[in-house]
Short mmCIF file of C-alpha atoms and ligand atoms in Angstrom, two decimals:
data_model
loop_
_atom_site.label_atom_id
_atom_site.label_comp_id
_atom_site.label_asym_id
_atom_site.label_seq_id
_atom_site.Cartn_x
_atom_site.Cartn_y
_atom_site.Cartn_z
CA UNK A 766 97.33 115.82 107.10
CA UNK A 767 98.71 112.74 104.98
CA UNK A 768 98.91 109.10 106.11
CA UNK A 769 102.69 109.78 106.17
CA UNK A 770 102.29 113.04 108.70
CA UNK A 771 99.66 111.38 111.04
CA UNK A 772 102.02 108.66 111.52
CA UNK A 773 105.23 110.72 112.08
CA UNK A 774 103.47 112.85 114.36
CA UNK A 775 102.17 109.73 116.40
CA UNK A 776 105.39 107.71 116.59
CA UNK A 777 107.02 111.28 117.46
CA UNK A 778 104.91 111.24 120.92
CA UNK A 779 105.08 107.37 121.63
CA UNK A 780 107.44 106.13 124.20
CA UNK A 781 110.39 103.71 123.10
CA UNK A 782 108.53 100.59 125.05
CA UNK A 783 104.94 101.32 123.21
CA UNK A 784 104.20 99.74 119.82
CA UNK A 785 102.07 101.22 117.73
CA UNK A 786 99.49 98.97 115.56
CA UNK A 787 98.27 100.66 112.87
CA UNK A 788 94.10 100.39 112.73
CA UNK A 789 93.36 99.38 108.78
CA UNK A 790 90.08 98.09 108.86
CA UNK A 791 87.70 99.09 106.06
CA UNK A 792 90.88 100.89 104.58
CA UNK A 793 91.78 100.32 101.20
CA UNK A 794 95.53 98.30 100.52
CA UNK A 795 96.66 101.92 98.58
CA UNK A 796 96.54 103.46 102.53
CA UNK A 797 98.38 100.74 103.71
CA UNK A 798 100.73 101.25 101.56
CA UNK A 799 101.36 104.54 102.07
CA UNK A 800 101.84 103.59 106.05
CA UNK A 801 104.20 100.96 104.98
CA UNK A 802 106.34 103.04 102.99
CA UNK A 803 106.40 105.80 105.86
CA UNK A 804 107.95 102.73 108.10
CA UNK A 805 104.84 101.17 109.25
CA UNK A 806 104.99 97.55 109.79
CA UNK A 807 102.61 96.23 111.92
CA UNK A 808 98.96 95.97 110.63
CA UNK A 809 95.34 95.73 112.64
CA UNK A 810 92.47 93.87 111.49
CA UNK A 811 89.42 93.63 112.53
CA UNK A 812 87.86 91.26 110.28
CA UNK A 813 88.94 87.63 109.23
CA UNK A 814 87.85 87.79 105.22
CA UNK A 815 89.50 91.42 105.26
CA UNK A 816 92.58 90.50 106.67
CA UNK A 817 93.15 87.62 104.19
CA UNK A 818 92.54 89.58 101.11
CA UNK A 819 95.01 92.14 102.47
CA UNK A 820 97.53 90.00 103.50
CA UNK A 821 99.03 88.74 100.56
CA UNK A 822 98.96 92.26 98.87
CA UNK A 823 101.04 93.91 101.74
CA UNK A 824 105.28 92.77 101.45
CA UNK A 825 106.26 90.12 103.30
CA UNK A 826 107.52 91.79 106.62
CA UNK A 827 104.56 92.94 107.43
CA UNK A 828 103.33 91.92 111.13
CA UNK A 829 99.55 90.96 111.32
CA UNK A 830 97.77 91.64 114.01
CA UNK A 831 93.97 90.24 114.63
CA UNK A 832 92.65 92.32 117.30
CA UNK A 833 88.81 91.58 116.38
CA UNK A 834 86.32 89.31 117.80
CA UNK A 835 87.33 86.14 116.38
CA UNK A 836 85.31 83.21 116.08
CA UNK A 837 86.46 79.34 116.35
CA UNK A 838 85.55 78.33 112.93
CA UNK A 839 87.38 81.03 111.66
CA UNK A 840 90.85 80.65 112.81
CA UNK A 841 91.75 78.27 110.45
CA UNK A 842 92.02 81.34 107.65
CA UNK A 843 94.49 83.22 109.40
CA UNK A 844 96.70 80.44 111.04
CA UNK A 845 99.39 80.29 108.33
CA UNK A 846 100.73 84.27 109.16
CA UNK A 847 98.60 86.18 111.65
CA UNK A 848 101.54 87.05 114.16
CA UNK A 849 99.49 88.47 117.17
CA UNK A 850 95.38 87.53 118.40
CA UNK A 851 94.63 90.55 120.74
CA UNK A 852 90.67 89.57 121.65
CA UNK A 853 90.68 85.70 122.99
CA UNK A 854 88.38 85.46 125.59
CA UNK A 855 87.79 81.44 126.03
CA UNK A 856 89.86 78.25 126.49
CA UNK A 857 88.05 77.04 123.68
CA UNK A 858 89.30 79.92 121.17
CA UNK A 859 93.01 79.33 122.46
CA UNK A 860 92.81 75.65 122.08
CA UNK A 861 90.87 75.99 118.49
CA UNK A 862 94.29 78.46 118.04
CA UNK A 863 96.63 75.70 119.20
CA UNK A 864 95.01 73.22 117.08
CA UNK A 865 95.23 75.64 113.95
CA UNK A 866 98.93 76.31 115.21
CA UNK A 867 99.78 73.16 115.02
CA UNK A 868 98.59 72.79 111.67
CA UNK A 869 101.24 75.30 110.63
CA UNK A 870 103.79 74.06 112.07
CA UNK A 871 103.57 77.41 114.04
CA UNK A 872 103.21 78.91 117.22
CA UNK A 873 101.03 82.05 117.85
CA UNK A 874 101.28 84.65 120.30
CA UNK A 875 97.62 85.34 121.92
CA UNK A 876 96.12 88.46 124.36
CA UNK A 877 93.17 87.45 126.38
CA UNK A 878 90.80 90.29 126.36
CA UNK A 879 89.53 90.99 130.06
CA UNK A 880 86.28 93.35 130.12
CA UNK A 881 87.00 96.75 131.99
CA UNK A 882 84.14 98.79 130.11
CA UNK A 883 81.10 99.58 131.56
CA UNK A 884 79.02 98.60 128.80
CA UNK A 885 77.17 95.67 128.26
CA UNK A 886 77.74 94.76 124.51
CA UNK A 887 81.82 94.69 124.85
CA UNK A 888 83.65 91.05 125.33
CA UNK A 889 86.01 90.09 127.64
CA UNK A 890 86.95 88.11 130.89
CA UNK A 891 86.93 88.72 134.12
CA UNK A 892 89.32 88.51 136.60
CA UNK A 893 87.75 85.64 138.17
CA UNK A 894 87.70 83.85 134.51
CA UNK A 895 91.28 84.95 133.75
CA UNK A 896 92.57 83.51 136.59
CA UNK A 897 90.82 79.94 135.76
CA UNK A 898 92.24 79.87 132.55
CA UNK A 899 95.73 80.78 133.94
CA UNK A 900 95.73 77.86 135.98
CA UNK A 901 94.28 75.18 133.93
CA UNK A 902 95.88 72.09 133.16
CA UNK A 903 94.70 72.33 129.90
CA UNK A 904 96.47 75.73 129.08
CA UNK A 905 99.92 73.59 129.81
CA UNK A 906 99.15 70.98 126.85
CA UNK A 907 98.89 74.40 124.49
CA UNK A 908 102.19 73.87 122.91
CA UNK A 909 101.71 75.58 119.86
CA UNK A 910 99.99 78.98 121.31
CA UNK A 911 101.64 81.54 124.00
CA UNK A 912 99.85 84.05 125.57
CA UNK A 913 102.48 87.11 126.01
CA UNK A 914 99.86 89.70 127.44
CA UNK A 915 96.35 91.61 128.01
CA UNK A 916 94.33 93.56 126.25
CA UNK A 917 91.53 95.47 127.20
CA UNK A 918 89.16 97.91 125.77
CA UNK A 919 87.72 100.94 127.66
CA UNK A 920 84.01 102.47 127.54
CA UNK A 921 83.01 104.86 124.73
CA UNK A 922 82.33 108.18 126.61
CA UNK A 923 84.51 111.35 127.39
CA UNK A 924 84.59 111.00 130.27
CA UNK A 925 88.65 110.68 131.22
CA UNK A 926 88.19 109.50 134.51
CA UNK A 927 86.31 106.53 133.76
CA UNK A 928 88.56 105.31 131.36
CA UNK A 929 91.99 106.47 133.44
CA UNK A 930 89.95 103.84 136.25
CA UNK A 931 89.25 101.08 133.60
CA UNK A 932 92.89 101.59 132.35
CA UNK A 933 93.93 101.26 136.35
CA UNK A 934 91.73 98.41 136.70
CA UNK A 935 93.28 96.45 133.87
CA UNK A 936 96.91 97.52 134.64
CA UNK A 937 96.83 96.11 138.32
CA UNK A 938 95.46 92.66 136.84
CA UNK A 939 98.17 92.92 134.04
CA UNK A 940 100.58 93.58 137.15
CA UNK A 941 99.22 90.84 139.57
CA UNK A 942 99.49 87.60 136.85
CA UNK A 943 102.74 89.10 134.86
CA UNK A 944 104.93 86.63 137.22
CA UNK A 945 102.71 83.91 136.65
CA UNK A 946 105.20 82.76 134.22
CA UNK A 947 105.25 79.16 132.55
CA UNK A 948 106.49 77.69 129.02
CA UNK A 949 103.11 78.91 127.62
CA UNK A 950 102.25 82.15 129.71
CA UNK A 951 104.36 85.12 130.33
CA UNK A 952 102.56 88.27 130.10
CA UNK A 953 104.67 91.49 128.76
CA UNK A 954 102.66 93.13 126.43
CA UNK A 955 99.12 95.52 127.69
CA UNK A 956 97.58 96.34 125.15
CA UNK A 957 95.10 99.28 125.91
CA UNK A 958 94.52 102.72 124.25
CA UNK A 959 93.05 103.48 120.57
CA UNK A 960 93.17 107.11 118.66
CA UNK A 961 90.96 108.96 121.44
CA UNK A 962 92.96 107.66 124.69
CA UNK A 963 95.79 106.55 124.11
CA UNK A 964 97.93 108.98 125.76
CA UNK A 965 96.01 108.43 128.96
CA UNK A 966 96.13 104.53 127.94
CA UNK A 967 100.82 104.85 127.83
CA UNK A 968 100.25 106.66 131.53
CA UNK A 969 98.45 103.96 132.75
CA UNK A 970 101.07 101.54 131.69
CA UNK A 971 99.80 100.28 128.07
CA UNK A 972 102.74 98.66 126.15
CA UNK A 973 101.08 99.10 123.00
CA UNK A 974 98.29 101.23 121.29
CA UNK A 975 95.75 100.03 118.48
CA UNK A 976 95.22 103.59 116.47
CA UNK A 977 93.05 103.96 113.42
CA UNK A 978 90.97 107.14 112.74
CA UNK A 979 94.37 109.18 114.06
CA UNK A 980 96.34 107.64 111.05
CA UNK A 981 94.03 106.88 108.00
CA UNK A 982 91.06 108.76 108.98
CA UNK A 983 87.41 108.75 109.98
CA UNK A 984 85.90 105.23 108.49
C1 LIG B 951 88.75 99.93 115.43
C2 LIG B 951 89.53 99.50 116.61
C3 LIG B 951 90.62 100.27 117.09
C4 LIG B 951 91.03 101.60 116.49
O1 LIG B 951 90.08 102.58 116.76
P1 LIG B 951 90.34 104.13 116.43
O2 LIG B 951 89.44 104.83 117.35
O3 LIG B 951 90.02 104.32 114.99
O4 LIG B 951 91.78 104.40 116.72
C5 LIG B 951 91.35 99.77 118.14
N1 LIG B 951 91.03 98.60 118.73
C6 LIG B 951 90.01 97.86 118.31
C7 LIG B 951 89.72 96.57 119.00
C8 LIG B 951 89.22 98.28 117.26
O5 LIG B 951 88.18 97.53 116.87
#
């Protein structure tokens, strides 16, 4: 199957509510392009220097999302355009984001990443962490950041009812601090689920899917 099929055949089983970022890491811009022209507009990265030399080949309305492991110093490189930062898991990356915002004049949508996996190696927050960034003080002076959701990746195994629990998990937390709402905070968007569960990721309540192999391929 083609670029073009894959992705007819995905958006053909997605619910209206559930966006669907297209995976492109390690891709070439030629497959992106082929996604783009099949309707395709919003883009995952993984990686900062990747993203950047992609960017400016893709048209304009393309929407970037970073949904890698970013790191402080690195923000500044994607600042001017990136329209959505799935993984922040510190204060200190949002308010490196704000300051980088700023900047540009901008402000940038953010997911914290809260850890539901069973593995070790995986980042993420807990609920306990979640909640003390929630109700900083310093989270209020973040003018030029908003966080607008969760995201949340489950453990590698096949076994479904694992991950259906870790989606649960991460779904009631969404559902507890989603009318915690201030100028900088109002969580609507969960994203969970990637090209092996997401269908069990939309039943669990994810608002939007990350799916790479299932369009472009095996990397
Ligand atoms: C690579 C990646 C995906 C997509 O994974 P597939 O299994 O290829 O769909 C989704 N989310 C994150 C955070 C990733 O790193």
């Amino acid at each position: 199957m083609s670029i073009t099929q894959n992705l007819q055949y995905i958006k053909s089983t997605l619910p209206e509510h559930v966006t669907l970022v297209a995976v492109s890491k390690t891709k070439p811009v030629s497959d992106l392009m082929e996604a783009y022209d099949a309707g395709q507009r919003v883009f995952g990265e993984n990686y900062v220097q990747e993203l950047v030399d992609k960017q400016p080949q893709l048209p304009n309305d393309v929407e970037w999302h970073f949904i890698g492991h970013l790191q402080s110093n690195k923000v500044k490189y994607i600042a001017p355009f990136v329209s959505l930062i799935h993984g922040v898991d510190s204060l200190k990356l949002l308010q490196e984001i704000n300051k980088q915002a700023l900047k540009n004049n901008r402000v940038i949508d953010c997911l914290l990443q809260i850890y539901i996996a069973e593995e070790e190696s995986k980042f993420g927050l807990d609920e306990k962490e979640l909640n003390e960034i929630l109700s900083s003080d310093e989270l209020k002076n973040l003018n030029n950041i908003k966080v607008v959701g969760l995201m949340g990746m489950s453990t590698f195994t096949d076994n479904q009812a694992q991950v259906k629990k870790e989606f649960q998990n991460l779904k009631a937390v969404f559902d507890k601090y989603k009318t915690l709402k201030t100028e900088n905070c109002d969580l609507k968007t969960l994203s969970m689920g990637m090209s092996g569960d997401y269908e069990l990721a939309i039943d669990c309540g994810s608002t939007m899917v990350r799916i790479g192999s299932s369009i472009f391929g095996s990397r």
